[in-house]
Structure formats: C-alpha cells, structure tokens
Short mmCIF file of C-alpha atoms (C1' of nucleotides) in Angstrom, two decimals:
data_model
loop_
_atom_site.label_atom_id
_atom_site.label_comp_id
_atom_site.label_asym_id
_atom_site.label_seq_id
_atom_site.Cartn_x
_atom_site.Cartn_y
_atom_site.Cartn_z
CA MET W 15 0.01 0.00 0.02
CA GLN W 16 1.20 3.48 -0.82
CA THR W 17 2.11 5.87 1.81
CA GLU W 18 0.04 9.04 2.40
CA LEU W 19 3.03 11.14 1.33
CA GLU W 20 3.36 9.02 -2.08
CA ILE W 21 -0.40 9.44 -2.68
CA PHE W 22 -0.11 13.15 -2.09
CA ARG W 23 2.94 13.72 -4.26
CA GLU W 24 1.39 11.74 -7.10
CA PHE W 25 -1.75 13.92 -6.83
CA ILE W 26 0.24 17.15 -6.75
CA ARG W 27 2.15 16.16 -9.81
CA SER W 28 -0.94 15.01 -11.67
CA LYS W 29 -2.31 18.32 -11.18
CA GLY W 30 0.62 20.44 -12.10
CA LEU W 31 1.10 21.80 -8.64
CA ARG W 32 4.25 21.90 -6.54
CA GLN W 33 5.56 19.82 -3.93
CA THR W 34 6.39 22.31 -1.20
CA PRO W 35 7.73 21.75 2.54
CA GLU W 36 4.71 23.51 3.82
CA ARG W 37 2.18 21.05 2.25
CA GLU W 38 4.06 17.97 3.20
CA ILE W 39 4.63 19.31 6.85
CA ILE W 40 0.91 19.72 7.11
CA LEU W 41 0.26 16.34 5.86
CA ALA W 42 2.96 14.73 8.17
CA GLU W 43 1.25 16.45 11.19
CA ILE W 44 -2.08 14.95 10.31
CA CYS W 45 -0.83 11.49 9.89
CA ARG W 46 1.35 11.71 13.03
CA LYS W 47 -1.57 12.06 15.44
CA ARG W 48 -4.38 10.35 13.74
CA GLU W 49 -7.03 12.13 15.44
CA HIS W 50 -9.82 14.58 14.67
CA PHE W 51 -8.49 18.13 14.23
CA ASP W 52 -9.59 21.51 13.04
CA VAL W 53 -7.60 24.24 11.50
CA ASP W 54 -6.83 26.11 14.66
CA GLU W 55 -5.69 22.92 16.50
CA LEU W 56 -3.48 22.08 13.51
CA PHE W 57 -1.99 25.44 13.26
CA LEU W 58 -1.20 25.51 17.12
CA ARG W 59 0.26 21.91 16.92
CA LEU W 60 2.70 23.07 14.16
CA ARG W 61 3.54 26.23 15.81
CA GLY W 62 4.37 24.36 18.89
CA GLN W 63 7.01 22.52 17.02
CA ASP W 64 8.37 25.74 15.71
CA LYS W 65 7.03 25.05 12.31
CA LYS W 66 5.72 28.38 11.27
CA ILE W 67 3.09 27.72 8.89
CA SER W 68 0.40 30.26 8.07
CA LYS W 69 -3.13 29.54 8.52
CA ALA W 70 -3.57 30.65 4.84
CA SER W 71 -1.47 27.77 3.77
CA ILE W 72 -3.39 25.27 5.90
CA TYR W 73 -6.77 26.57 4.43
CA ARG W 74 -5.27 26.17 1.13
CA THR W 75 -3.84 22.72 1.77
CA LEU W 76 -6.69 20.97 3.35
CA PRO W 77 -8.96 21.08 0.22
CA LEU W 78 -6.19 19.42 -1.53
CA LEU W 79 -5.95 16.63 0.96
CA VAL W 80 -9.62 16.14 0.83
CA GLU W 81 -9.69 16.02 -2.93
CA CYS W 82 -7.14 13.22 -3.05
CA GLY W 83 -8.97 11.21 -0.37
CA LEU W 84 -6.31 11.47 2.48
CA ILE W 85 -8.80 13.47 4.82
CA ARG W 86 -12.41 14.44 4.98
CA GLU W 87 -14.56 16.97 6.66
CA VAL W 88 -16.23 15.31 9.56
CA ASN W 89 -18.70 17.92 10.70
CA PHE W 90 -19.25 21.59 11.28
CA VAL W 91 -19.34 22.27 15.01
CA ASP W 92 -18.92 25.41 17.23
CA GLY W 93 -18.67 27.44 13.99
CA HIS W 94 -16.03 25.50 12.20
CA TRP W 95 -15.17 22.50 10.35
CA HIS W 96 -13.57 19.49 11.85
CA TYR W 97 -11.58 16.99 9.83
CA GLU W 98 -10.26 13.53 10.16
CA GLN W 99 -7.61 11.51 8.32
CA ILE W 100 -9.13 8.64 6.59
CA TYR W 101 -6.66 6.90 4.18
CA GLY W 102 -6.29 3.27 4.92
CA GLN W 103 -9.12 3.43 7.51
CA PRO W 104 -12.47 1.55 7.24
CA HIS W 105 -15.22 4.03 6.49
CA HIS W 106 -16.88 4.79 9.67
CA CYS W 107 -19.46 6.96 11.30
CA HIS W 108 -19.69 9.04 14.34
CA LEU W 109 -21.56 9.05 17.66
CA ARG W 110 -21.10 12.48 19.07
CA CYS W 111 -21.57 13.76 22.71
CA LEU W 112 -23.70 16.97 22.46
CA SER W 113 -22.46 18.19 25.66
CA CYS W 114 -18.60 17.64 25.68
CA GLY W 115 -18.10 16.58 22.04
CA ALA W 116 -16.60 13.32 22.60
CA MET W 117 -16.66 11.02 19.36
CA VAL W 118 -17.03 7.24 19.21
CA GLU W 119 -16.29 5.96 15.66
CA PHE W 120 -18.33 2.90 14.48
CA GLU W 121 -18.71 0.95 11.33
CA GLU W 122 -22.24 0.43 9.86
CA PRO W 123 -22.30 -1.96 7.15
CA ARG W 124 -25.98 -1.79 6.53
CA LEU W 125 -25.52 1.71 5.02
CA ALA W 126 -23.99 -0.04 1.91
CA ALA W 127 -27.64 -1.50 1.18
CA VAL W 128 -29.07 1.83 1.80
CA GLU W 129 -26.88 3.35 -0.61
CA ALA W 130 -27.65 0.87 -3.35
CA GLU W 131 -31.42 1.23 -2.95
CA LEU W 132 -31.16 4.91 -3.22
CA SER W 133 -29.05 4.64 -6.36
CA ARG W 134 -31.50 2.41 -7.94
CA LYS W 135 -34.68 4.14 -6.89
CA HIS W 136 -33.49 7.79 -7.51
CA GLY W 137 -31.03 7.28 -10.30
CA TYR W 138 -28.22 9.01 -8.17
CA GLN W 139 -24.46 8.31 -8.64
CA ILE W 140 -23.72 7.62 -4.94
CA ILE W 141 -20.39 9.08 -3.64
CA LYS W 142 -20.49 8.81 0.07
CA HIS W 143 -22.69 9.20 3.14
CA VAL W 144 -22.18 10.88 6.33
CA LEU W 145 -24.04 9.43 9.34
CA GLU W 146 -23.75 11.21 12.71
CA VAL W 147 -25.66 9.87 15.86
CA GLN W 148 -25.90 12.52 18.54
CA GLY W 149 -26.55 12.18 22.23
CA TYR W 150 -25.00 12.41 25.61
CA CYS W 151 -22.09 10.26 26.64
CA PRO W 152 -22.29 8.25 29.95
CA HIS W 153 -20.35 10.93 31.74
CA CYS W 154 -22.50 14.03 30.48
CA HIS W 155 -25.70 12.24 30.78
CA GLN W 156 -24.95 11.25 34.59
CA LYS W 157 -24.04 14.92 35.25
CA SER W 158 -27.24 16.27 33.73
CA SER W 159 -29.30 13.84 35.64
CA ALA W 160 -27.62 14.74 38.90
CA ARG W 161 -28.46 18.35 37.85
CA ASP W 162 -32.14 17.59 37.32
CA GLU W 163 -32.36 15.77 40.55
CA GLU W 164 -30.94 18.70 42.52
CA ALA W 165 -33.34 21.06 40.79
CA LYS W 166 -36.38 19.07 42.01
CA HIS W 167 -35.17 19.92 45.54
CA VAL W 168 -34.95 23.51 45.25
CA MET S 5 -52.75 17.30 17.11
CA GLN S 6 -51.69 20.75 18.16
CA THR S 7 -50.83 23.30 15.52
CA GLU S 8 -47.20 24.66 15.30
CA LEU S 9 -48.24 27.98 16.59
CA GLU S 10 -49.81 26.46 19.69
CA ILE S 11 -46.68 24.35 20.33
CA PHE S 12 -44.66 27.51 19.90
CA ARG S 13 -46.78 29.76 22.16
CA GLU S 14 -46.74 27.03 24.84
CA PHE S 15 -42.86 26.88 24.78
CA ILE S 16 -42.61 30.64 24.84
CA ARG S 17 -44.88 30.89 27.85
CA SER S 18 -43.16 28.08 29.62
CA LYS S 19 -39.82 29.62 29.30
CA GLY S 20 -41.02 33.05 30.38
CA LEU S 21 -40.47 34.69 27.07
CA ARG S 22 -42.80 36.97 25.39
CA GLN S 23 -45.22 36.22 22.38
CA THR S 24 -44.28 38.71 19.68
CA PRO S 25 -45.54 39.26 16.32
CA GLU S 26 -42.13 38.81 14.77
CA ARG S 27 -41.63 35.31 16.20
CA GLU S 28 -45.00 34.33 14.88
CA ILE S 29 -44.54 35.75 11.53
CA ILE S 30 -41.34 33.91 11.19
CA LEU S 31 -42.85 30.82 12.14
CA ALA S 32 -45.75 31.19 9.91
CA GLU S 33 -43.65 31.72 6.90
CA ILE S 34 -41.67 28.56 7.56
CA CYS S 35 -44.75 26.72 7.87
CA ARG S 36 -46.38 28.22 4.78
CA LYS S 37 -43.89 26.90 2.56
CA ARG S 38 -42.79 23.60 4.15
CA GLU S 39 -39.33 23.54 2.25
CA HIS S 40 -35.82 23.62 3.23
CA PHE S 41 -34.69 27.18 3.84
CA ASP S 42 -31.71 29.29 5.10
CA VAL S 43 -31.73 32.57 6.96
CA ASP S 44 -31.27 34.75 3.90
CA GLU S 45 -33.99 33.03 1.74
CA LEU S 46 -36.37 33.38 4.77
CA PHE S 47 -35.38 37.05 5.13
CA LEU S 48 -35.96 37.85 1.49
CA ARG S 49 -39.32 35.91 1.46
CA LEU S 50 -40.48 37.92 4.50
CA ARG S 51 -39.26 41.15 2.96
CA GLY S 52 -41.04 40.30 -0.27
CA GLN S 53 -44.21 40.29 1.73
CA ASP S 54 -43.49 43.66 3.11
CA LYS S 55 -42.88 42.05 6.50
CA LYS S 56 -39.87 43.95 7.54
CA ILE S 57 -38.25 41.65 9.97
CA SER S 58 -34.54 42.00 10.74
CA LYS S 59 -32.07 39.33 10.22
CA ALA S 60 -31.05 39.68 13.93
CA SER S 61 -34.66 38.53 14.85
CA ILE S 62 -34.37 35.61 12.62
CA TYR S 63 -31.07 34.58 13.84
CA ARG S 64 -32.54 34.87 17.51
CA THR S 65 -35.74 33.11 16.70
CA LEU S 66 -34.64 30.01 14.78
CA PRO S 67 -32.81 28.48 17.87
CA LEU S 68 -36.02 28.63 19.68
CA LEU S 69 -37.87 26.98 17.04
CA VAL S 70 -35.08 24.23 17.06
CA GLU S 71 -35.37 23.96 20.79
CA CYS S 72 -39.08 23.29 20.74
CA GLY S 73 -38.92 20.89 17.95
CA LEU S 74 -40.58 22.68 15.16
CA ILE S 75 -37.56 22.89 12.80
CA ARG S 76 -34.03 21.50 12.70
CA GLU S 77 -30.64 22.28 11.20
CA VAL S 78 -30.39 20.05 8.09
CA ASN S 79 -26.82 20.58 7.04
CA PHE S 80 -23.99 23.26 6.65
CA VAL S 81 -23.56 23.91 2.90
CA ASP S 82 -22.05 26.75 1.08
CA GLY S 83 -20.86 28.50 4.32
CA HIS S 84 -24.29 28.65 6.12
CA TRP S 85 -26.89 26.47 7.75
CA HIS S 86 -29.82 25.07 6.00
CA TYR S 87 -33.08 24.42 7.99
CA GLU S 88 -36.30 22.42 7.48
CA GLN S 89 -39.64 22.34 9.18
CA ILE S 90 -40.16 19.06 10.91
CA TYR S 91 -43.10 18.92 13.11
CA GLY S 92 -45.65 16.36 12.06
CA GLN S 93 -43.46 14.89 9.59
CA PRO S 94 -41.89 11.34 9.95
CA HIS S 95 -38.23 11.58 10.48
CA HIS S 96 -36.24 11.28 7.51
CA CYS S 97 -32.83 11.57 5.88
CA HIS S 98 -31.48 13.29 2.79
CA LEU S 99 -29.83 12.45 -0.57
CA ARG S 100 -28.21 15.53 -1.73
CA CYS S 101 -26.73 16.24 -5.25
CA LEU S 102 -23.23 17.51 -4.75
CA SER S 103 -23.58 19.50 -7.80
CA CYS S 104 -26.98 21.33 -7.81
CA GLY S 105 -27.99 20.72 -4.32
CA ALA S 106 -31.17 18.93 -5.21
CA MET S 107 -32.44 16.99 -2.04
CA VAL S 108 -34.40 13.71 -1.90
CA GLU S 109 -35.89 12.94 1.36
CA PHE S 110 -36.21 9.27 2.38
CA GLU S 111 -37.05 7.25 5.45
CA GLU S 112 -34.67 4.77 6.77
CA PRO S 113 -36.20 2.43 9.48
CA ARG S 114 -33.01 0.51 10.00
CA LEU S 115 -31.32 3.32 11.79
CA ALA S 116 -33.62 2.75 14.75
CA ALA S 117 -31.73 -0.68 15.31
CA VAL S 118 -28.35 1.21 14.84
CA GLU S 119 -29.25 3.64 17.51
CA ALA S 120 -30.44 1.02 19.90
CA GLU S 121 -27.17 -0.77 19.51
CA LEU S 122 -24.92 2.27 20.00
CA SER S 123 -26.90 3.09 23.15
CA ARG S 124 -26.40 -0.29 24.62
CA LYS S 125 -22.70 -0.68 23.47
CA HIS S 126 -21.51 2.75 24.47
CA GLY S 127 -23.96 3.76 27.13
CA TYR S 128 -24.88 6.95 25.31
CA GLN S 129 -28.48 8.51 25.70
CA ILE S 130 -29.28 8.72 22.05
CA ILE S 131 -31.02 11.88 20.94
CA LYS S 132 -31.03 11.85 17.25
CA HIS S 133 -29.07 11.09 14.07
CA VAL S 134 -28.25 12.88 10.96
CA LEU S 135 -27.73 10.79 7.88
CA GLU S 136 -26.89 12.39 4.52
CA VAL S 137 -26.17 10.43 1.32
CA GLN S 138 -24.24 12.47 -1.26
CA GLY S 139 -23.87 11.97 -4.99
CA TYR S 140 -24.98 13.21 -8.28
CA CYS S 141 -28.41 13.46 -9.38
CA PRO S 142 -29.38 11.79 -12.74
CA HIS S 143 -29.42 15.36 -14.39
CA CYS S 144 -26.02 16.35 -13.12
CA HIS S 145 -24.40 13.00 -13.61
CA GLN S 146 -25.47 13.18 -17.13
CA LYS S 147 -23.89 16.37 -17.74
CA SER S 148 -20.58 15.43 -16.10
CA SER S 149 -20.56 12.31 -18.14
CA ALA S 150 -21.23 14.44 -21.34
CA ARG S 151 -18.26 16.71 -20.30
CA ASP S 152 -15.97 13.74 -19.72
CA GLU S 153 -16.82 12.41 -23.14
CA GLU S 154 -16.06 15.69 -24.79
CA ALA S 155 -12.66 15.96 -23.05
CA LYS S 156 -11.59 12.78 -24.60
CA HIS S 157 -11.96 13.99 -28.10
CA VAL S 158 -9.93 17.20 -27.57
"C1'" DA O 11 -44.00 49.91 35.35
"C1'" DT O 12 -40.91 46.28 34.21
"C1'" DC O 13 -38.09 44.00 31.53
"C1'" DA O 14 -37.81 41.06 27.32
"C1'" DT O 15 -37.45 42.00 22.23
"C1'" DT O 16 -36.66 44.53 17.99
"C1'" DG O 17 -33.68 46.82 14.72
"C1'" DC O 18 -29.59 48.79 13.70
"C1'" DA O 19 -24.87 48.80 13.30
"C1'" DA O 20 -20.91 47.31 15.03
"C1'" DA O 21 -18.07 43.26 16.44
"C1'" DA O 22 -16.84 38.62 16.15
"C1'" DG O 23 -15.07 34.40 14.18
"C1'" DC O 24 -13.82 31.41 10.30
"C1'" DT O 25 -12.30 31.53 5.76
"C1'" DT O 26 -10.76 33.39 1.51
"C1'" DT O 27 -8.17 36.67 -1.27
"C1'" DG O 28 -4.86 40.26 -3.08
"C1'" DC O 29 -0.31 41.18 -3.41
"C1'" DA O 30 4.80 41.30 -2.80
"C1'" DT O 31 8.31 37.96 -1.93
"C1'" DA O 32 10.11 33.57 -2.10
"C1'" DA O 33 10.98 29.32 -4.22
"C1'" DG O 34 9.74 24.93 -7.06
"C1'" DA O 35 10.31 23.02 -11.75
"C1'" DT U 23 13.24 31.87 -16.21
"C1'" DC U 24 8.65 31.14 -15.50
"C1'" DT U 25 4.96 30.45 -12.50
"C1'" DT U 26 3.09 28.59 -8.49
"C1'" DA U 27 3.03 28.93 -3.42
"C1'" DT U 28 3.80 31.44 0.78
"C1'" DG U 29 2.83 34.80 4.50
"C1'" DC U 30 0.84 38.81 5.71
"C1'" DA U 31 -3.08 41.81 6.08
"C1'" DA U 32 -7.34 43.05 4.43
"C1'" DA U 33 -11.60 41.66 2.71
"C1'" DG U 34 -15.77 38.58 2.72
"C1'" DC U 35 -19.44 36.09 4.96
"C1'" DT U 36 -22.40 34.42 8.29
"C1'" DT U 37 -23.66 34.97 12.88
"C1'" DT U 38 -23.66 37.22 17.16
"C1'" DT U 39 -24.00 41.09 20.37
"C1'" DG U 40 -24.49 45.99 22.51
"C1'" DC U 41 -27.55 49.52 22.88
"C1'" DA U 42 -31.34 52.59 22.54
"C1'" DA U 43 -36.11 52.42 21.58
"C1'" DT U 44 -40.31 49.81 21.41
"C1'" DG U 45 -43.72 46.84 23.16
"C1'" DA U 46 -45.59 42.65 25.80
"C1'" DT U 47 -47.33 41.32 30.31
#
DNA sequence: ATCATTGCAAAAGCTTTGCATAAGA
DNA sequence: TCTTATGCAAAGCTTTTGCAATGAT
C-alpha cells in the first residue's frame, strides 16, 4: 500500500502543482496524530513544533488533501469544520456527545444497502454518506441527571 | 394534534419569554412553504411580503424553533446552515446532489436498530441522528458524463 | 411599570483573497 | 526563467451582540 506522502505527491504532480515543504509538513502532522482536528488545532500543533506555517497555507492545503482522499470533513461544530484522516481506515460513522463533543467511531455495514437502494430508486450516482448519531455520553448524561435531581429539591 | 403555533406559544410561555408578532410571522412563513430554507432566503421571502423583520430577529428566533422541535438544522452547505420544518413529519434522511444541491428525502427505519445498538454498547443516551447520502442526481451525472466524453475528443 | 424584544450597526469568528516576496520546476 | 506557493494583512460572509427604543405582560 502506498504511503500518504506518495499519494499526495502523485496527486500534486498530476495536477501540475508544486511539491512544497509546507504542504508536506501539514500532511505529516495530520498523519502523526491520527485524530480529529480543526484548523486552529493543527495550526497550534505546528507552531508548537516551531514549524511556522500560516493559517492561509493550511486553509489552502486542506481542500487538496480532501480532494485526493487523504482526509475528509467530519462535521461543522462550534462554528468551524472538523476534519479527520481517513486513508487506510475503514469507512466509519460517528457518535457524538452533544455536551462534551466526545466522538465514538463505529462501522455500519447496513448503509451499503441503503446506498444501493437509493441509487436504484432515484438514479443518483452515490459518492458517500455521512451519518452522525448524537446524544449524551455516559459521563455527561450522568452529570445532567444529577443536575435535574438537584433542581427538584430547590 | 396541536398546531405549530400552539406548540410555539406554549414553549414561549413555559420559558417565560414573550409572544411577539415577529416570532410568529417567522414561524408562519416557515410553515407556509414547508421547504428547506436558510436565513437569507427566509429574510427575503418575508421582505418580499413587506414584512420587515430584521435578520437579527431571525437569527434569534431559529434557535427557539429548534429547541421546541418545530424545525431542525439540516446541514451546513455553502458556508451557512440550512433548516427544515419537521413538526408532524416522519423523521427522514437526505440524499443530496453535490452539484446542484437537489435534495431527496427518504425514510430509513434500519437506523432505529443502529441507535439502539449504540446506546447499549457505549452507554450513550441517544437524541437523534443525521444521515446524508451524497452523490450526483441523474441530471448532473449526465452532464458530467457528457463533459468527460467531450474531453476525450480534444 | 418592568423587563424582554426589536432593529440597527458594530463586532466577532472563520475562511478566502490580493499582493509582494520566495522558491519549485 | 517562469510560474506557483507562501505569509501577511485585508476583505468577505455568516452569525452574534451591545444598545437605545419599542412593546408585551
């Protein structure tokens, strides 16, 4: 299997773009910690390593990484996009805590059937799906139950 | 079944807020055309009827309508949120064309099972899910195929 | 009479963009 | 050498907010 860097270089070349240290440092940082991230976090992580890469470059690079399938937009929460590295990972969905933002990843094979049916029924060429289940994680749920209990006795 | 207006008034009263014409005009317009909308569209629709309601009031009212379950955020596309009226409608998911934005609504009963499993497995209190399948509608798919075909012969 | 709500304009926050400089190819 | 990419700062957009005036209770 090709490495992310190989994929990215091939993509950059194929589009007639240029291989730059900034682009590769951004990709390397995303791959180093295979976690969800947003632009600001990524910027601060790079800056913390004395890699002075501007936010403008990050904003210009992320769409390239999305286009070549190395990362994807996960969701738009708190006024900005969150991304995740996806290359080499099985496709997964998210379970998000509406209170603390904790995310559980899970696979859901039944969605392949859903896609196939939609394609047949509506004539769409299906590209992908995004499923996010939302609720309260055990920790936050407990906290809010405790709060409710307290409210009763006021 | 209660009307949307009744639900809203009850909600407003229960929170100690005030029943204002602006809030009710916004709700009425959303219910009049039971379609997807965004803030700007709604603002222009109201303005077209000589109902001069400020965007600030719209931005302040929508979260109330979400909170009392009359509307919901559908997705964040083109830099802003899209909403839809949901009260009295069966829960549904969306199939969106990545090119023209066309939306097909569909019901997917299998997701109830997915929610139940997640709740059991991870201890989350599940509130809701958002599933969006993305692809190209027959019309846009055809156009892009034609374009590709053309490119071959250049 | 209170105090929440409105409209306006300003501010805030994320993202994009123009431009001069730097640097791949 | 030619052209793309970078960094900075400014601009663009959507959304939020402060404030004086208005209006609901």
